[in-house]
C-alpha cells in the first residue's frame, strides 16, 4: 500500500507543534502500525532527518506504552486493540492517516508523539497498593472470594495504564484508570483495611494532577483496549460517597 501520513511534530514541551506530511510506500498489510512507523523512521534517518519519536516497549498489547491518536481514535479504528497490535490491513491503499499524541492537559507532550504520563504514577502512589500487614501467603482456599467479585477484580486488573481513556474523554478525565486501580483491590479481602482512605487519596491525586471530571460520556470504555466497563466508575463513586460520609479520609485504616 501507498499511504500519506500526517504526523504531529513537536521538538519539545515548550515548542509549538505542527502536522507534517510524509508519504510512505510499499507498506505491507501484515505490518503492525508501529512497524510502519519504523519504516518511516529508517528512511528519515537515512535522509538525515530527525525520526518521529513515539512510545513503545512490549509491542504485545500488555505494557500500555504505545499511545497514539490515529485518525481521531485512541489506538486506531480496531476496538479492543492497542496501537502496537493494530495492523495495516485496517487501512486502504492511498489513504491519508493522521497521527497525533494523547491530547490532555494532564499528559503534556515531551516530543512528537511522546507524552508525559507521570500523572498516572501519582494516582497509584496515592493509594494504589496494600500496606496492611497480611502475613505470609495463606493457603489458596482459606479466604473465600465470591466468583463475581473475583471476576470483576481481575477485569479491572487488566488495565495497562495506556491513557486511551483520558485521550478519548471530552473532559480529559482519568476516572476509568483510577476506578480500575481501586476496584482491583476493593473487591478483594486484602484491600478492605484501607478501602476508604485509598479511594479518597487516589481521587484527590487524580484531581490535583489536572484531570477533568467524569460526566459518564462513556468514550473511555469504547476505546479501552482491555474493555474495562463503565460500571467500574460506579463502584468508585459508591466507595467515595461512603468514605466521605464516614469521614474516612481523617481516619487511618478505616
Steps between C-alpha positions, in 0.01 A plus 500: 500500500599862445395728783520865599577563865429829672696486825517741792858627535606693808862543605431544870243585767538875449505494119203558274420181311359449152377225273761383247416290193702192405436255214565133584508247217494121471336446838409137560149444639660252741713767665400629838437873527823550692697299245369738237629792710834318531523489120434873482762572767763290324447711190511825696828398666656409165390840367663674797170604655382466859295180543149515644508440876233261627462282809521121474633206697345151497314533169271228629215713634583453868730783611288806415787702354370543144250783516400662170199683365448349155249684282348640816461161672707396800705197385332511158187357339510145635330462839664304780843552343804707591687695231783248504258216421321695228587373152512696179231280347259726687585777252461540126747568223529874437356595839612803699559423868521765773723403795502710815600462867253470785323834547453578870629771731616231744711340223735775369687422180869420547587465132297417189267213598648444847310636801581512871269262687651556844155612617393135501795415724389767746155342521651159572738650757201649681358160588506242222656231718450309826708591806301316768702210646361176359764252615630226277304370205200299628371175359317584176151398620519631857333833414202451270441770239169518318535405133338825383743706709801301384399541136440875535831550683686307231322700230616825660852370554531461122541879472838573339503873577531602135298821541259442212208567735639846576571579135148403391314673783360843404592615852846343508397292801710214633216356705485162319869441573458609863189287543670194353798532734263539795262220405774239461563546873164603645325177395756273666557430872856639492371840394240548772704656788595807290202498266356840587820694571627364168211633294526849650876515447489380141208720395669803657822416313299464177356849540829657607674357192278707273259237369147610423185381671302197386157570349431139388552574130616140463767568236761353736352152492457508122873546437634301796709220345420275796125564498471629856130583548344830605347352815854490641468876547168438675681285758751780557219751549324278755821451697578871487153590624531249785848626587402865513183421695698305759781754505741225405753748368573603858503149641812298408420140420125557478 
